[in-house]
Amino acid sequence: MKIQKVDDLVSIKRSIETGTSEQLSIVKNILSDIRTRGDGALREYTEKFDRVQLASFFVTEEEIAEAYKKVDEGFVAIVREAAENIRSFHEKQLRPSWMTTEENGTILGQKITPLDSVGVYVPGGTAAYPSSVLMNVIPAKVAGVKRIVMVSPPDQEGKLPAAVLVAAKEAGVKEIYKVGGAQAIAALAYGTASITAVDKITGPGNIFVALAKREVFGDVDIDMIAGPSEIAVLADETARAEEIAADLLSQAEHDPRACSVLVTPSQQLADEVSLEVEKQLALLPRKEIAARSIADYGVIYVAENLDQAVETINVLAPEHLEIITENAMELLGKIRHAGAIFIGRYSSEPVGDYFAGPNHVLPTNGTARFSSPLNVDDFQKKSSVIVYSEKALRDNGAKIAAFARMEGLEAHARAVEMRLKN
Amino acid sequence: MKIQKVDDLVSIKRSIETGTSEQLSIVKNILSDIRTRGDGALREYTEKFDRVQLASFFVTEEEIAEAYKKVDEGFVAIVREAAENIRSFHEKQLRPSWMTTEENGTILGQKITPLDSVGVYVPGGTAAYPSSVLMNVIPAKVAGVKRIVMVSPPDQEGKLPAAVLVAAKEAGVKEIYKVGGAQAIAALAYGTASITAVDKITGPGNIFVALAKREVFGDVDIDMIAGPSEIAVLADETARAEEIAADLLSQAEHDPRACSVLVTPSQQLADEVSLEVEKQLALLPRKEIAARSIADYGVIYVAENLDQAVETINVLAPEHLEIITENAMELLGKIRHAGAIFIGRYSSEPVGDYFAGPNHVLPTNGTARFSSPLNVDDFQKKSSVIVYSEKALRDNGAKIAAFARMEGLEAHARAVEMRLKN
């Protein structure tokens, strides 16, 4: 793994896949086709892309019961415990509506309301992760969203992966459809006879899904468009090279475009981790993927001191950050930009990927500068509440009218004054 | 003003102006030009579009002092009081970072951090509203954003409107540049020698500004792309027709594409408001604009009863909602979708546009189904914090490793197990 000094070019930003104009035109056609022809078009695209004819897209209770029979019993128990941890963490994000009252009768407030409905996209094939189902569905459920719809492309037997169905059931999803791709996004955004439209769509997908989400944005809300996963480890000489190497590789095995970075003031740790990465890499089942990721995007940055290392982390704004240093907790206040922060050697990143409770849907590609992990706020919205009494308007009406006139908006001024004269 | 019965076609959604491909290509050229040639290009575009040669874009303390001399003293006092109200309301939106602790040593938390820097775009000409400066800047300031940059296109004398500069100063902006259009958005997103890049850009603008914001989104964050303004009034027979008409017109005078709607179970009120609108319209200075808005987008919906009227409001999901009925407060809990809710006859919408405290930057075009008023959360982000103790990992490590293996991610499992064996 390559080692370099910290310089001005520190970055884990990668070019975001924005799709070709051909891909965009395919997606636009699919969207307009579903919009005009509904289920008929949905059925045709499912036949074309997923190579299966479906009488109904809806996943029945029988199919879910069957899924439970297919998975390991131990797995169900682990999913339940993970779901409970995720639920418990996200419940702490809930906020009440609030109001303030003044003696003149004014009441101001903020009313918090869950979205009516949310659609969760779950990719097919090897990217169908039950953990991702839990992480997308549970915050919506905790937020109070009444209708949560899951969509996922079926295999050629017209089935969804058993583990995904079990995770969906455990998370509380009652409406699952076997549709995928841009056609599923179109159905969620515009609705068809079998699938009623939703207000927001979350969840990862391939480039066609990502393009479709971008296109329907505005008609419905969407979550972020996630880039490849990334980790930055901030460590000093007290850290163990083999553990850091293992964590860097756990990121690298996701995707050849995943990015693993170590920032350390210790040249010795840098050298040791570099060797350890090569050693452990050779023994991994997904070593081809991990090797490409480490070669193309892996870097060990050697900083002059811990302060420079911390500032390097803030420039990187990584999706995942591990801090493995003496007195790691003391550094927390200096970290301004990171999606999730794992502190100490026992807080290996997979702890957060699956189980601890915080969300694993995190801002990538430097967007932790301005974005947050998926959370309950993403499934609620606020409304301002304004109650002015007669006294409040008498006290302030002339000022409000004057401000409006200053902006040349006479009808605004008159609307206020009319109440004062009446 | 036209009157119709509530039916399935109730909607205030309008086609969103998305720009032509020519406009998009102009914007893309400007963005890449500023990115490669920086201030030189910025100067050229300012000469071309704003017809002024500027030695420096930066607004000096002298220019601000001059602005204070130009505006009315009464105006400064009103701006100060409005700013104080806005500050006070938005301070109540602040949330602390939090953590939970468990007996096994686990600490989980959510760390809240302000964005490092924000750029606020203020349109030029007649759309330069000082109230909009307050509404965009103050939430960022309350959130703790250290660097707030304002940009606005200069007039042909190289000046910005005095009222806008005064509002900026009162809101606490220290860095103002005389640049506008797509070139200003490019400078904020990518930086030039004179303007350091920011992390998020907010504020309204013309189609070129809107297109540029869409293009830079991802490199920086942006606020919503706002559509034309809109109001829905929910009223029963206890409301006064002339007051409702005045409020509908105060919305209509903004823009020919603004939308004013009354929903009422009272046919009599509908008839009276329709007449009142025509009467008051004739007397407005901006009557051409208001008349087009009322003709094209104004509707009075007559509902069968109050419940149907409320449900109509939820379908409309209006930017502004006024509730002027008997026991209006009791209806608040039934309103699921509205940007700002004004209750009672003294809570005329201009109260919130300028003065009461809640933000006037609100979700338009039905997006109140899933979006919120501009607020402090828009200028902060969250980071998850995960601290696992040795005991926590010993208790849960095997389950985490099993979950990872179930998803085929062996390196994840090994990263956890390595800590358990060490």
Short mmCIF file of N, CA and C in Angstrom, two decimals, chain A residues 15-132:
data_model
loop_
_atom_site.label_atom_id
_atom_site.label_comp_id
_atom_site.label_asym_id
_atom_site.label_seq_id
_atom_site.Cartn_x
_atom_site.Cartn_y
_atom_site.Cartn_z
N SER A 15 -14.24 10.84 -9.12
CA SER A 15 -15.25 11.31 -10.08
C SER A 15 -16.52 10.50 -9.84
N ILE A 16 -17.64 11.19 -9.76
CA ILE A 16 -18.91 10.51 -9.53
C ILE A 16 -19.44 10.01 -10.86
N GLU A 17 -19.94 8.78 -10.86
CA GLU A 17 -20.50 8.22 -12.08
C GLU A 17 -21.82 8.92 -12.39
N THR A 18 -21.85 9.70 -13.47
CA THR A 18 -23.07 10.45 -13.75
C THR A 18 -23.86 9.85 -14.91
N GLY A 19 -23.34 8.78 -15.49
CA GLY A 19 -24.09 8.10 -16.55
C GLY A 19 -23.85 8.75 -17.91
N THR A 20 -24.04 7.98 -18.96
CA THR A 20 -23.87 8.49 -20.31
C THR A 20 -25.19 9.08 -20.80
N SER A 21 -25.13 9.82 -21.88
CA SER A 21 -26.37 10.39 -22.41
C SER A 21 -27.29 9.27 -22.94
N GLU A 22 -26.68 8.15 -23.39
CA GLU A 22 -27.50 7.00 -23.81
C GLU A 22 -28.27 6.43 -22.61
N GLN A 23 -27.53 6.25 -21.50
CA GLN A 23 -28.19 5.72 -20.30
C GLN A 23 -29.32 6.65 -19.84
N LEU A 24 -29.06 7.96 -19.89
CA LEU A 24 -30.07 8.92 -19.46
C LEU A 24 -31.29 8.84 -20.37
N SER A 25 -31.05 8.67 -21.65
CA SER A 25 -32.20 8.63 -22.56
C SER A 25 -33.01 7.34 -22.37
N ILE A 26 -32.32 6.24 -22.07
CA ILE A 26 -33.03 4.99 -21.74
C ILE A 26 -33.92 5.21 -20.51
N VAL A 27 -33.32 5.83 -19.50
CA VAL A 27 -34.06 6.07 -18.25
C VAL A 27 -35.26 6.97 -18.48
N LYS A 28 -35.06 8.05 -19.27
CA LYS A 28 -36.19 8.96 -19.53
C LYS A 28 -37.33 8.25 -20.25
N ASN A 29 -36.97 7.36 -21.19
CA ASN A 29 -38.00 6.60 -21.88
C ASN A 29 -38.77 5.69 -20.93
N ILE A 30 -38.02 5.03 -20.06
CA ILE A 30 -38.68 4.13 -19.10
C ILE A 30 -39.63 4.93 -18.20
N LEU A 31 -39.15 6.08 -17.72
CA LEU A 31 -39.99 6.89 -16.83
C LEU A 31 -41.28 7.30 -17.52
N SER A 32 -41.16 7.76 -18.76
CA SER A 32 -42.37 8.26 -19.43
C SER A 32 -43.29 7.10 -19.80
N ASP A 33 -42.68 5.97 -20.08
CA ASP A 33 -43.46 4.77 -20.42
C ASP A 33 -44.29 4.28 -19.23
N ILE A 34 -43.67 4.23 -18.06
CA ILE A 34 -44.40 3.80 -16.85
C ILE A 34 -45.47 4.82 -16.53
N ARG A 35 -45.14 6.09 -16.74
CA ARG A 35 -46.09 7.15 -16.43
C ARG A 35 -47.34 7.05 -17.28
N THR A 36 -47.16 6.71 -18.54
CA THR A 36 -48.33 6.66 -19.43
C THR A 36 -49.01 5.29 -19.45
N ARG A 37 -48.20 4.21 -19.37
CA ARG A 37 -48.82 2.89 -19.54
C ARG A 37 -48.87 2.07 -18.26
N GLY A 38 -48.29 2.56 -17.17
CA GLY A 38 -48.45 1.92 -15.86
C GLY A 38 -48.00 0.47 -15.82
N ASP A 39 -48.85 -0.36 -15.19
CA ASP A 39 -48.49 -1.75 -14.94
C ASP A 39 -48.09 -2.52 -16.20
N GLY A 40 -48.73 -2.20 -17.30
CA GLY A 40 -48.40 -2.91 -18.55
C GLY A 40 -46.93 -2.74 -18.89
N ALA A 41 -46.48 -1.49 -18.83
CA ALA A 41 -45.07 -1.21 -19.11
C ALA A 41 -44.17 -1.81 -18.04
N LEU A 42 -44.64 -1.77 -16.80
CA LEU A 42 -43.85 -2.33 -15.69
C LEU A 42 -43.61 -3.83 -15.93
N ARG A 43 -44.65 -4.51 -16.39
CA ARG A 43 -44.55 -5.94 -16.66
C ARG A 43 -43.57 -6.20 -17.82
N GLU A 44 -43.66 -5.37 -18.86
CA GLU A 44 -42.76 -5.55 -20.01
C GLU A 44 -41.30 -5.35 -19.63
N TYR A 45 -41.03 -4.30 -18.86
CA TYR A 45 -39.63 -4.05 -18.48
C TYR A 45 -39.10 -5.14 -17.56
N THR A 46 -39.98 -5.66 -16.69
CA THR A 46 -39.55 -6.74 -15.80
C THR A 46 -39.20 -7.98 -16.63
N GLU A 47 -39.99 -8.23 -17.66
CA GLU A 47 -39.70 -9.35 -18.55
C GLU A 47 -38.37 -9.14 -19.27
N LYS A 48 -38.18 -7.89 -19.73
CA LYS A 48 -36.99 -7.58 -20.52
C LYS A 48 -35.71 -7.61 -19.68
N PHE A 49 -35.74 -6.94 -18.53
CA PHE A 49 -34.51 -6.79 -17.74
C PHE A 49 -34.30 -7.91 -16.72
N ASP A 50 -35.38 -8.39 -16.12
CA ASP A 50 -35.23 -9.41 -15.07
C ASP A 50 -35.56 -10.81 -15.61
N ARG A 51 -36.00 -10.87 -16.85
CA ARG A 51 -36.27 -12.14 -17.53
C ARG A 51 -37.24 -13.03 -16.77
N VAL A 52 -38.31 -12.41 -16.32
CA VAL A 52 -39.33 -13.20 -15.64
C VAL A 52 -40.70 -12.58 -15.89
N GLN A 53 -41.71 -13.45 -16.09
CA GLN A 53 -43.09 -12.98 -16.24
C GLN A 53 -43.78 -13.08 -14.90
N LEU A 54 -44.34 -11.98 -14.43
CA LEU A 54 -44.99 -12.00 -13.12
C LEU A 54 -46.47 -11.71 -13.25
N ALA A 55 -47.29 -12.55 -12.62
CA ALA A 55 -48.72 -12.27 -12.59
C ALA A 55 -48.99 -11.10 -11.66
N SER A 56 -48.28 -11.09 -10.53
CA SER A 56 -48.44 -10.00 -9.56
C SER A 56 -47.06 -9.60 -9.03
N PHE A 57 -46.86 -8.30 -8.82
CA PHE A 57 -45.58 -7.84 -8.27
C PHE A 57 -45.51 -8.00 -6.75
N PHE A 58 -46.68 -8.07 -6.14
CA PHE A 58 -46.78 -8.04 -4.68
C PHE A 58 -46.23 -9.31 -4.04
N VAL A 59 -45.41 -9.15 -3.03
CA VAL A 59 -44.88 -10.31 -2.30
C VAL A 59 -45.90 -10.73 -1.24
N THR A 60 -46.32 -11.98 -1.31
CA THR A 60 -47.38 -12.46 -0.41
C THR A 60 -46.81 -12.91 0.94
N GLU A 61 -47.72 -13.03 1.90
CA GLU A 61 -47.35 -13.57 3.22
C GLU A 61 -46.73 -14.96 3.09
N GLU A 62 -47.21 -15.75 2.11
CA GLU A 62 -46.67 -17.10 1.92
C GLU A 62 -45.20 -17.04 1.51
N GLU A 63 -44.89 -16.10 0.61
CA GLU A 63 -43.51 -15.97 0.17
C GLU A 63 -42.60 -15.59 1.33
N ILE A 64 -43.12 -14.75 2.22
CA ILE A 64 -42.30 -14.32 3.35
C ILE A 64 -42.12 -15.49 4.33
N ALA A 65 -43.19 -16.24 4.56
CA ALA A 65 -43.08 -17.41 5.44
C ALA A 65 -42.05 -18.40 4.87
N GLU A 66 -42.06 -18.56 3.57
CA GLU A 66 -41.10 -19.44 2.89
C GLU A 66 -39.66 -18.95 3.11
N ALA A 67 -39.50 -17.62 3.05
CA ALA A 67 -38.16 -17.03 3.24
C ALA A 67 -37.63 -17.37 4.62
N TYR A 68 -38.51 -17.30 5.63
CA TYR A 68 -38.08 -17.62 7.00
C TYR A 68 -37.59 -19.06 7.10
N LYS A 69 -38.21 -19.95 6.30
CA LYS A 69 -37.79 -21.35 6.35
C LYS A 69 -36.41 -21.54 5.72
N LYS A 70 -36.10 -20.65 4.79
CA LYS A 70 -34.82 -20.83 4.07
C LYS A 70 -33.61 -20.32 4.85
N VAL A 71 -33.82 -19.32 5.71
CA VAL A 71 -32.64 -18.76 6.38
C VAL A 71 -32.38 -19.49 7.70
N ASP A 72 -31.16 -19.37 8.13
CA ASP A 72 -30.70 -19.94 9.37
C ASP A 72 -31.44 -19.30 10.55
N GLU A 73 -31.80 -20.11 11.55
CA GLU A 73 -32.52 -19.57 12.70
C GLU A 73 -31.67 -18.56 13.47
N GLY A 74 -30.39 -18.87 13.57
CA GLY A 74 -29.45 -17.96 14.23
C GLY A 74 -29.44 -16.60 13.55
N PHE A 75 -29.56 -16.61 12.23
CA PHE A 75 -29.57 -15.36 11.49
C PHE A 75 -30.75 -14.48 11.87
N VAL A 76 -31.93 -15.10 12.01
CA VAL A 76 -33.12 -14.32 12.38
C VAL A 76 -32.91 -13.65 13.74
N ALA A 77 -32.33 -14.38 14.67
CA ALA A 77 -32.09 -13.81 16.01
C ALA A 77 -31.13 -12.63 15.93
N ILE A 78 -30.07 -12.76 15.10
CA ILE A 78 -29.11 -11.66 14.97
C ILE A 78 -29.77 -10.45 14.32
N VAL A 79 -30.58 -10.69 13.29
CA VAL A 79 -31.29 -9.59 12.62
C VAL A 79 -32.20 -8.88 13.62
N ARG A 80 -32.87 -9.66 14.47
CA ARG A 80 -33.77 -9.06 15.46
C ARG A 80 -33.01 -8.18 16.45
N GLU A 81 -31.86 -8.66 16.88
CA GLU A 81 -31.09 -7.89 17.86
C GLU A 81 -30.53 -6.62 17.19
N ALA A 82 -30.03 -6.76 15.96
CA ALA A 82 -29.52 -5.59 15.23
C ALA A 82 -30.65 -4.58 15.03
N ALA A 83 -31.83 -5.09 14.61
CA ALA A 83 -32.97 -4.20 14.37
C ALA A 83 -33.34 -3.44 15.64
N GLU A 84 -33.30 -4.14 16.77
CA GLU A 84 -33.63 -3.51 18.05
C GLU A 84 -32.62 -2.41 18.38
N ASN A 85 -31.33 -2.69 18.14
CA ASN A 85 -30.30 -1.66 18.39
C ASN A 85 -30.48 -0.45 17.48
N ILE A 86 -30.79 -0.70 16.23
CA ILE A 86 -30.98 0.39 15.26
C ILE A 86 -32.20 1.22 15.65
N ARG A 87 -33.26 0.51 16.04
CA ARG A 87 -34.50 1.19 16.46
C ARG A 87 -34.21 2.09 17.67
N SER A 88 -33.52 1.52 18.63
CA SER A 88 -33.25 2.26 19.87
C SER A 88 -32.42 3.51 19.61
N PHE A 89 -31.40 3.40 18.74
CA PHE A 89 -30.57 4.58 18.44
C PHE A 89 -31.40 5.65 17.73
N HIS A 90 -32.19 5.24 16.75
CA HIS A 90 -32.94 6.22 15.96
C HIS A 90 -34.09 6.84 16.74
N GLU A 91 -34.63 6.11 17.71
CA GLU A 91 -35.67 6.71 18.55
C GLU A 91 -35.14 7.92 19.32
N LYS A 92 -33.84 7.91 19.62
CA LYS A 92 -33.24 9.05 20.34
C LYS A 92 -33.13 10.28 19.46
N GLN A 93 -33.29 10.10 18.15
CA GLN A 93 -33.25 11.25 17.24
C GLN A 93 -34.60 11.96 17.15
N LEU A 94 -35.65 11.35 17.68
CA LEU A 94 -36.99 11.95 17.57
C LEU A 94 -37.05 13.27 18.32
N ARG A 95 -37.70 14.23 17.71
CA ARG A 95 -37.89 15.53 18.35
C ARG A 95 -39.36 15.86 18.44
N PRO A 96 -39.75 16.54 19.49
CA PRO A 96 -41.16 16.94 19.59
C PRO A 96 -41.44 18.20 18.77
N SER A 97 -42.68 18.37 18.37
CA SER A 97 -43.13 19.69 17.95
C SER A 97 -42.99 20.61 19.15
N TRP A 98 -42.80 21.89 18.92
CA TRP A 98 -42.69 22.81 20.06
C TRP A 98 -43.39 24.12 19.76
N MET A 99 -43.67 24.87 20.81
CA MET A 99 -44.23 26.21 20.61
C MET A 99 -43.71 27.14 21.68
N THR A 100 -43.77 28.43 21.40
CA THR A 100 -43.46 29.45 22.39
C THR A 100 -44.68 30.35 22.50
N THR A 101 -44.89 30.88 23.67
CA THR A 101 -46.02 31.78 23.86
C THR A 101 -45.51 33.11 24.40
N GLU A 102 -46.16 34.18 23.98
CA GLU A 102 -45.80 35.50 24.52
C GLU A 102 -47.01 36.13 25.19
N GLU A 103 -46.76 37.09 26.06
CA GLU A 103 -47.85 37.68 26.83
C GLU A 103 -48.87 38.39 25.95
N ASN A 104 -48.42 38.89 24.79
CA ASN A 104 -49.36 39.59 23.91
C ASN A 104 -50.23 38.63 23.10
N GLY A 105 -50.10 37.34 23.36
CA GLY A 105 -50.96 36.38 22.68
C GLY A 105 -50.31 35.67 21.52
N THR A 106 -49.10 36.09 21.17
CA THR A 106 -48.41 35.44 20.05
C THR A 106 -48.04 34.00 20.41
N ILE A 107 -48.30 33.10 19.49
CA ILE A 107 -47.80 31.73 19.61
C ILE A 107 -46.99 31.42 18.35
N LEU A 108 -45.76 30.99 18.52
CA LEU A 108 -44.94 30.56 17.38
C LEU A 108 -44.51 29.13 17.65
N GLY A 109 -44.39 28.36 16.60
CA GLY A 109 -43.99 26.98 16.83
C GLY A 109 -43.48 26.27 15.60
N GLN A 110 -43.07 25.05 15.84
CA GLN A 110 -42.59 24.18 14.76
C GLN A 110 -43.29 22.84 14.94
N LYS A 111 -44.08 22.48 13.94
CA LYS A 111 -44.84 21.24 14.00
C LYS A 111 -44.08 20.20 13.21
N ILE A 112 -43.82 19.06 13.81
CA ILE A 112 -43.08 17.99 13.14
C ILE A 112 -44.06 16.92 12.70
N THR A 113 -44.02 16.53 11.45
CA THR A 113 -44.96 15.57 10.88
C THR A 113 -44.19 14.53 10.08
N PRO A 114 -44.49 13.25 10.25
CA PRO A 114 -43.81 12.25 9.40
C PRO A 114 -44.29 12.37 7.95
N LEU A 115 -43.46 11.95 7.01
CA LEU A 115 -43.92 11.83 5.64
C LEU A 115 -45.06 10.80 5.60
N ASP A 116 -45.96 10.95 4.65
CA ASP A 116 -47.05 9.98 4.50
C ASP A 116 -46.53 8.62 4.06
N SER A 117 -45.59 8.62 3.10
CA SER A 117 -45.18 7.35 2.49
C SER A 117 -43.76 7.43 1.95
N VAL A 118 -43.07 6.31 2.03
CA VAL A 118 -41.67 6.24 1.61
C VAL A 118 -41.45 4.94 0.85
N GLY A 119 -40.66 5.00 -0.21
CA GLY A 119 -40.27 3.81 -0.95
C GLY A 119 -38.80 3.51 -0.73
N VAL A 120 -38.48 2.27 -0.46
CA VAL A 120 -37.09 1.87 -0.25
C VAL A 120 -36.67 0.94 -1.39
N TYR A 121 -35.62 1.33 -2.11
CA TYR A 121 -35.11 0.50 -3.19
C TYR A 121 -34.04 -0.43 -2.63
N VAL A 122 -34.14 -1.70 -2.94
CA VAL A 122 -33.12 -2.67 -2.53
C VAL A 122 -32.57 -3.31 -3.80
N PRO A 123 -31.26 -3.17 -4.04
CA PRO A 123 -30.69 -3.71 -5.27
C PRO A 123 -30.80 -5.24 -5.31
N GLY A 124 -30.68 -5.80 -6.48
CA GLY A 124 -30.76 -7.25 -6.62
C GLY A 124 -29.38 -7.89 -6.60
N GLY A 125 -29.35 -9.17 -6.85
CA GLY A 125 -28.10 -9.92 -7.00
C GLY A 125 -27.23 -9.88 -5.76
N THR A 126 -25.91 -9.78 -5.97
CA THR A 126 -24.98 -9.86 -4.85
C THR A 126 -25.02 -8.60 -3.99
N ALA A 127 -25.60 -7.52 -4.48
CA ALA A 127 -25.63 -6.28 -3.71
C ALA A 127 -26.87 -6.19 -2.82
N ALA A 128 -27.62 -7.30 -2.71
CA ALA A 128 -28.83 -7.31 -1.89
C ALA A 128 -28.46 -7.58 -0.45
N TYR A 129 -28.30 -6.54 0.33
CA TYR A 129 -27.82 -6.68 1.70
C TYR A 129 -28.97 -6.50 2.69
N PRO A 130 -29.27 -7.52 3.50
CA PRO A 130 -30.32 -7.35 4.51
C PRO A 130 -30.02 -6.22 5.49
N SER A 131 -28.74 -5.97 5.78
CA SER A 131 -28.41 -4.87 6.71
C SER A 131 -28.89 -3.54 6.14
N SER A 132 -28.81 -3.40 4.83
CA SER A 132 -29.22 -2.17 4.18
C SER A 132 -30.75 -1.98 4.26
#
